[in-house]
Amino acid sequence: MEINQNIIVALAAIVGENNVFTDEATRIDYGHDETEDYNFPPHVVVKPGTTEEISEIMKLANKHKLPVVPIGGRTGLSGGALSISGGIGLSMERFAKILDIDTQNLQVTTEPGVITQVLKEAVAEHGLFYPVDPSSMGSCFIGGNIAENSGGARAVKYGVTKDYVLNLEVVLPTGEIIWTGANTLKNSTGYNLTQLMVGSEGTLGVVTKIVLKLLPQNSHNVLMLVPFYKAEQACEAVSAVFRAGIVPSALEFMERDALEWTMRFVEGVSVPLKDNIQAHLLIEVDGNYPDVLFQEAEKIMSVVEAFEIDEVLFADTDDQKNALWKMRRAVGEAVKSNSIYKEEDTVVPRYELPTLLKGVKDIGNKYGFQSVCYGHAGDGNLHINIVKGEMSDENWETEVPKGIVEIFELTVRLKGTLSGEHGIGYVQKNFMPLAFDVTQLNLMKGIKQLFDPNNILNPGKILPDNL
Amino acid sequence: MEINQNIIVALAAIVGENNVFTDEATRIDYGHDETEDYNFPPHVVVKPGTTEEISEIMKLANKHKLPVVPIGGRTGLSGGALSISGGIGLSMERFAKILDIDTQNLQVTTEPGVITQVLKEAVAEHGLFYPVDPSSMGSCFIGGNIAENSGGARAVKYGVTKDYVLNLEVVLPTGEIIWTGANTLKNSTGYNLTQLMVGSEGTLGVVTKIVLKLLPQNSHNVLMLVPFYKAEQACEAVSAVFRAGIVPSALEFMERDALEWTMRFVEGVSVPLKDNIQAHLLIEVDGNYPDVLFQEAEKIMSVVEAFEIDEVLFADTDDQKNALWKMRRAVGEAVKSNSIYKEEDTVVPRYELPTLLKGVKDIGNKYGFQSVCYGHAGDGNLHINIVKGEMSDENWETEVPKGIVEIFELTVRLKGTLSGEHGIGYVQKNFMPLAFDVTQLNLMKGIKQLFDPNNILNPGKILPDNL
């Protein structure tokens, strides 16, 4: 059914007239996230303020079979927040309150529209640490992190979003309000609805409250940038660090191109970059005891020195550290600002990284595309940016998709999978049969039908079209 | 349908005659786990050797609507492995091979019938660490740990089973064989079937291969036993340790009775126990740097000294450490060997422990039962053993269940839940409505129906009878 004036009036009765938007500018504004250059505007943008309002919206949408798409910070990279069937765009921006920083239990209860970095800083003021730090943390919502099971640089030591979610308040697609679990560190009480919700990309329910586990904050860290003459050796060094018994708090890989583009397109970031350097590893260790960190840094040095490396840069001051991290976090934006692109979020067991990297370059040569690779190497998570550059539109449309299929086939052959932290959303859904056969996909489809019998909540995401 | 001779013949054709048992002794032997004094023998015990055989068994069972109950090490405490409807008891004991210790990726691929301690020791020989250590680790199967999402003493720092499971090979109740995910540390590729399987207590599928994440092994630890004059203060000290910025690798609580019973019923364990001591905390920190561990132990001392404590015992040698751990691990067995009992596996946010402990004692006074409490206090996970002792059979049958309801109501009121690590299984299923309302329970029921349309795999577990 179309969104007609009666629906608009009904929505306004739920959330108030001021929170319903049908003008084109607003609809277009809420029609995109950071996925390529897509824009799918919803027919109407609604900004609810309470869980109960969302429940009423879902009941209305079920009655009239209207699509509802939850929208967070619009930083997603798989099109999870795109209103591909129009309908109601459900912006969560008014759910912006941190409800309780519980210093006794090391937990925080928050609404989903809080920006991740705001949440991190708020708990840090109490000496507490929420480790998950996607590169977009300055603008993404914590609710979007739940939806995509976001990672980031510190996942290698501290885990991803799913490892911190204890309990969720959720409005089901049918309008009921539930809590998925309990506010406890351990839970063996029925099927794990919490973990089913995390990473479900806004297709199984609308998260309205989030209880997260926190850690005591570490006081110190050591950050080093290691230049490698050969990119594959940089990848090899990654698993060597772990095999030496060290668990770094970050272990990031950047191809030469990634750094060059970043220095060209982002102001105020710069590192020495000799001609014959192919890649860098950015390695951090953290803890409370500086002496220990220096010992660990030395151990890491002895590991990386077994490869062909240039002079290692140690960040001596907070300013230097911030500059290196600013650079690392800007890579994605820089690569994307320069060309039409497609980004793949491949992940493999970390020892397979060199094979993956080499394979990606070979596939690029075969199909005539350039790729810029970087990512969370400690997790085996390689972001592959395929850039259009001078490529013809025709080749971009025909050859690149073949190459992407081969990249994913390689990933799966290496016991990896399609997405490490960005989700499947809209742009990767038709690649799902490369990772799963029809049995698993039908289980997922059955789960979707169980939660959302009318297929109104974020329809057309995750599962392939022809399932 | 009954198990008749045709079924026996068909089963023998699948697994071989030598692996089918219908004699009473075997059936009774496989009719129990460690849950109270229950025995529900299966009609036939089958010991398959391959995934394909289990697939065939499931197809046969579907055709004839026969219950199938996966059976592991039979150490469960919630009756998950009890054949309450008879049928086929599917012993996983022949799946006893560790398939691949992957030192490059810090992963292990194992069959589910491997004893947890055997797995831990095998990876330790390669300098690798699988941290999950349920007290039953000397006899439980790793597959059973997956089923119950087992924890143990080290969960407080290292997490529970779910935090280490990367990928599972599973035979679905309908006979299809799937992998649930990928062998990667991060994964945002579709609904999380892996985490749905972990903790599902053998009701959604039979796990046949398991890929676990491993950590580099730590070289050192410090273990201390702290006697408290007041049990509630011991509980208070638990959250104080974390608030001081320390994450111990174990933080265990034992009531005086727990220790007394253990010393009485288990040979060769003994600690000093002055008359006026009500409880102990067993606290461990681990890492690679002894100096750091001593500093952390000092910090812990300064935290616990703010409470009314007696002299702290530091375990100086490996023998002393082993003796203390042997004692702690024997508590459950000791308490249970002395009386008919019921064990509750309550879990709350850790700061609520003193309130929970006091509440349990008050409820015991109200209904006239004695309880012995101990457990993984750092996780807020308190094992409450209600012992029958001199109580009349009538009161045991009528009063105790009322008290258990009140204990669970208190737990849920404190934002906790019914089970932290033992699962719901058979004995707790009818308490589930205390933790969940009908909406969540119906979602769980829907998941069960999706995976197991004929309700043949471990039927009558987790979900309440009247749902």
PDB file of C-alpha atoms in Angstrom, chain B residues 307-424:
ATOM      1  CA  PHE B 307      36.179  -5.144  54.897  1.00  0.00           C
ATOM      2  CA  GLU B 308      36.274  -7.306  58.020  1.00  0.00           C
ATOM      3  CA  ILE B 309      38.681 -10.052  56.984  1.00  0.00           C
ATOM      4  CA  ASP B 310      41.030 -12.494  58.614  1.00  0.00           C
ATOM      5  CA  GLU B 311      44.534 -13.379  57.464  1.00  0.00           C
ATOM      6  CA  VAL B 312      44.836 -13.810  53.699  1.00  0.00           C
ATOM      7  CA  LEU B 313      46.402 -17.037  52.429  1.00  0.00           C
ATOM      8  CA  PHE B 314      48.666 -16.685  49.391  1.00  0.00           C
ATOM      9  CA  ALA B 315      49.288 -19.929  47.506  1.00  0.00           C
ATOM     10  CA  ASP B 316      53.056 -20.013  47.158  1.00  0.00           C
ATOM     11  CA  THR B 317      53.582 -23.156  45.129  1.00  0.00           C
ATOM     12  CA  ASP B 318      51.854 -24.948  42.279  1.00  0.00           C
ATOM     13  CA  ASP B 319      50.902 -27.668  44.756  1.00  0.00           C
ATOM     14  CA  GLN B 320      49.175 -25.150  46.992  1.00  0.00           C
ATOM     15  CA  LYS B 321      47.383 -23.623  44.028  1.00  0.00           C
ATOM     16  CA  ASN B 322      46.260 -27.014  42.796  1.00  0.00           C
ATOM     17  CA  ALA B 323      45.012 -27.906  46.262  1.00  0.00           C
ATOM     18  CA  LEU B 324      42.937 -24.734  46.492  1.00  0.00           C
ATOM     19  CA  TRP B 325      41.457 -25.281  43.042  1.00  0.00           C
ATOM     20  CA  LYS B 326      40.805 -28.946  43.769  1.00  0.00           C
ATOM     21  CA  MET B 327      38.912 -27.862  46.841  1.00  0.00           C
ATOM     22  CA  ARG B 328      36.902 -25.236  44.953  1.00  0.00           C
ATOM     23  CA  ARG B 329      36.027 -27.642  42.150  1.00  0.00           C
ATOM     24  CA  ALA B 330      34.957 -30.302  44.635  1.00  0.00           C
ATOM     25  CA  VAL B 331      32.445 -28.086  46.424  1.00  0.00           C
ATOM     26  CA  GLY B 332      29.544 -29.003  44.163  1.00  0.00           C
ATOM     27  CA  GLU B 333      30.162 -32.701  44.487  1.00  0.00           C
ATOM     28  CA  ALA B 334      30.664 -32.462  48.256  1.00  0.00           C
ATOM     29  CA  VAL B 335      27.451 -30.586  48.869  1.00  0.00           C
ATOM     30  CA  LYS B 336      25.557 -33.007  46.677  1.00  0.00           C
ATOM     31  CA  SER B 337      27.054 -36.177  48.132  1.00  0.00           C
ATOM     32  CA  ASN B 338      25.712 -35.377  51.566  1.00  0.00           C
ATOM     33  CA  SER B 339      22.003 -34.985  51.001  1.00  0.00           C
ATOM     34  CA  ILE B 340      19.228 -34.904  48.470  1.00  0.00           C
ATOM     35  CA  TYR B 341      19.470 -31.423  46.989  1.00  0.00           C
ATOM     36  CA  LYS B 342      18.233 -29.000  44.385  1.00  0.00           C
ATOM     37  CA  GLU B 343      20.694 -26.637  42.759  1.00  0.00           C
ATOM     38  CA  GLU B 344      19.784 -23.244  41.362  1.00  0.00           C
ATOM     39  CA  ASP B 345      22.216 -21.452  39.050  1.00  0.00           C
ATOM     40  CA  THR B 346      21.124 -17.861  39.639  1.00  0.00           C
ATOM     41  CA  VAL B 347      22.954 -14.936  38.094  1.00  0.00           C
ATOM     42  CA  VAL B 348      22.618 -11.214  38.799  1.00  0.00           C
ATOM     43  CA  PRO B 349      24.628  -8.068  38.074  1.00  0.00           C
ATOM     44  CA  ARG B 350      27.566  -8.564  40.425  1.00  0.00           C
ATOM     45  CA  TYR B 351      26.844  -5.606  42.708  1.00  0.00           C
ATOM     46  CA  GLU B 352      23.514  -7.244  43.581  1.00  0.00           C
ATOM     47  CA  LEU B 353      25.178 -10.350  45.030  1.00  0.00           C
ATOM     48  CA  PRO B 354      24.890  -9.304  48.689  1.00  0.00           C
ATOM     49  CA  THR B 355      21.175  -8.605  48.218  1.00  0.00           C
ATOM     50  CA  LEU B 356      20.704 -11.960  46.489  1.00  0.00           C
ATOM     51  CA  LEU B 357      22.571 -13.854  49.204  1.00  0.00           C
ATOM     52  CA  LYS B 358      20.637 -12.201  52.005  1.00  0.00           C
ATOM     53  CA  GLY B 359      17.376 -12.794  50.144  1.00  0.00           C
ATOM     54  CA  VAL B 360      18.133 -16.485  49.669  1.00  0.00           C
ATOM     55  CA  LYS B 361      18.781 -16.925  53.387  1.00  0.00           C
ATOM     56  CA  ASP B 362      15.575 -15.053  54.283  1.00  0.00           C
ATOM     57  CA  ILE B 363      13.566 -17.184  51.867  1.00  0.00           C
ATOM     58  CA  GLY B 364      15.180 -20.319  53.332  1.00  0.00           C
ATOM     59  CA  ASN B 365      14.123 -19.237  56.822  1.00  0.00           C
ATOM     60  CA  LYS B 366      10.587 -18.557  55.625  1.00  0.00           C
ATOM     61  CA  TYR B 367      10.162 -22.005  54.031  1.00  0.00           C
ATOM     62  CA  GLY B 368      12.364 -23.940  56.434  1.00  0.00           C
ATOM     63  CA  PHE B 369      15.251 -25.020  54.201  1.00  0.00           C
ATOM     64  CA  GLN B 370      19.000 -24.796  54.473  1.00  0.00           C
ATOM     65  CA  SER B 371      21.053 -23.620  51.516  1.00  0.00           C
ATOM     66  CA  VAL B 372      24.753 -23.779  50.748  1.00  0.00           C
ATOM     67  CA  CYS B 373      25.904 -21.050  48.386  1.00  0.00           C
ATOM     68  CA  TYR B 374      29.052 -20.725  46.319  1.00  0.00           C
ATOM     69  CA  GLY B 375      29.964 -19.814  42.793  1.00  0.00           C
ATOM     70  CA  HIS B 376      31.499 -17.488  40.285  1.00  0.00           C
ATOM     71  CA  ALA B 377      30.965 -14.288  42.199  1.00  0.00           C
ATOM     72  CA  GLY B 378      32.924 -12.170  39.740  1.00  0.00           C
ATOM     73  CA  ASP B 379      30.200 -12.932  37.192  1.00  0.00           C
ATOM     74  CA  GLY B 380      27.389 -12.494  39.700  1.00  0.00           C
ATOM     75  CA  ASN B 381      26.741 -16.222  39.288  1.00  0.00           C
ATOM     76  CA  LEU B 382      25.672 -17.831  42.572  1.00  0.00           C
ATOM     77  CA  HIS B 383      25.051 -21.571  42.819  1.00  0.00           C
ATOM     78  CA  ILE B 384      22.425 -22.093  45.481  1.00  0.00           C
ATOM     79  CA  ASN B 385      22.273 -25.661  46.778  1.00  0.00           C
ATOM     80  CA  ILE B 386      19.110 -26.329  48.695  1.00  0.00           C
ATOM     81  CA  VAL B 387      19.797 -29.391  50.818  1.00  0.00           C
ATOM     82  CA  LYS B 388      17.083 -31.656  52.135  1.00  0.00           C
ATOM     83  CA  GLY B 389      18.936 -32.777  55.245  1.00  0.00           C
ATOM     84  CA  GLU B 390      16.373 -33.518  57.956  1.00  0.00           C
ATOM     85  CA  MET B 391      13.476 -31.867  56.123  1.00  0.00           C
ATOM     86  CA  SER B 392      10.328 -33.975  55.807  1.00  0.00           C
ATOM     87  CA  ASP B 393       9.445 -35.361  52.380  1.00  0.00           C
ATOM     88  CA  GLU B 394       6.236 -33.388  52.471  1.00  0.00           C
ATOM     89  CA  ASN B 395       7.929 -30.055  53.098  1.00  0.00           C
ATOM     90  CA  TRP B 396      10.570 -30.898  50.489  1.00  0.00           C
ATOM     91  CA  GLU B 397       7.817 -31.419  47.916  1.00  0.00           C
ATOM     92  CA  THR B 398       5.587 -28.489  48.856  1.00  0.00           C
ATOM     93  CA  GLU B 399       7.584 -25.755  50.609  1.00  0.00           C
ATOM     94  CA  VAL B 400      10.858 -25.841  48.691  1.00  0.00           C
ATOM     95  CA  PRO B 401       9.271 -25.182  45.268  1.00  0.00           C
ATOM     96  CA  LYS B 402       7.594 -22.075  46.705  1.00  0.00           C
ATOM     97  CA  GLY B 403      10.946 -20.929  47.972  1.00  0.00           C
ATOM     98  CA  ILE B 404      12.587 -21.548  44.582  1.00  0.00           C
ATOM     99  CA  VAL B 405       9.939 -19.415  42.901  1.00  0.00           C
ATOM    100  CA  GLU B 406      10.719 -16.615  45.348  1.00  0.00           C
ATOM    101  CA  ILE B 407      14.457 -16.961  44.757  1.00  0.00           C
ATOM    102  CA  PHE B 408      13.949 -16.677  40.991  1.00  0.00           C
ATOM    103  CA  GLU B 409      11.550 -13.757  41.428  1.00  0.00           C
ATOM    104  CA  LEU B 410      14.187 -11.987  43.482  1.00  0.00           C
ATOM    105  CA  THR B 411      16.843 -12.786  40.871  1.00  0.00           C
ATOM    106  CA  VAL B 412      14.753 -11.335  38.056  1.00  0.00           C
ATOM    107  CA  ARG B 413      13.869  -8.285  40.161  1.00  0.00           C
ATOM    108  CA  LEU B 414      17.625  -7.667  40.526  1.00  0.00           C
ATOM    109  CA  LYS B 415      17.848  -7.721  36.687  1.00  0.00           C
ATOM    110  CA  GLY B 416      19.317 -11.199  36.751  1.00  0.00           C
ATOM    111  CA  THR B 417      18.001 -14.477  35.419  1.00  0.00           C
ATOM    112  CA  LEU B 418      17.455 -18.167  36.111  1.00  0.00           C
ATOM    113  CA  SER B 419      20.635 -19.743  34.829  1.00  0.00           C
ATOM    114  CA  GLY B 420      24.123 -18.383  34.334  1.00  0.00           C
ATOM    115  CA  GLU B 421      25.810 -21.523  33.008  1.00  0.00           C
ATOM    116  CA  HIS B 422      23.889 -24.728  33.733  1.00  0.00           C
ATOM    117  CA  GLY B 423      21.002 -24.225  31.354  1.00  0.00           C
ATOM    118  CA  ILE B 424      17.267 -24.701  31.780  1.00  0.00           C
TER     119      ILE B 424
END
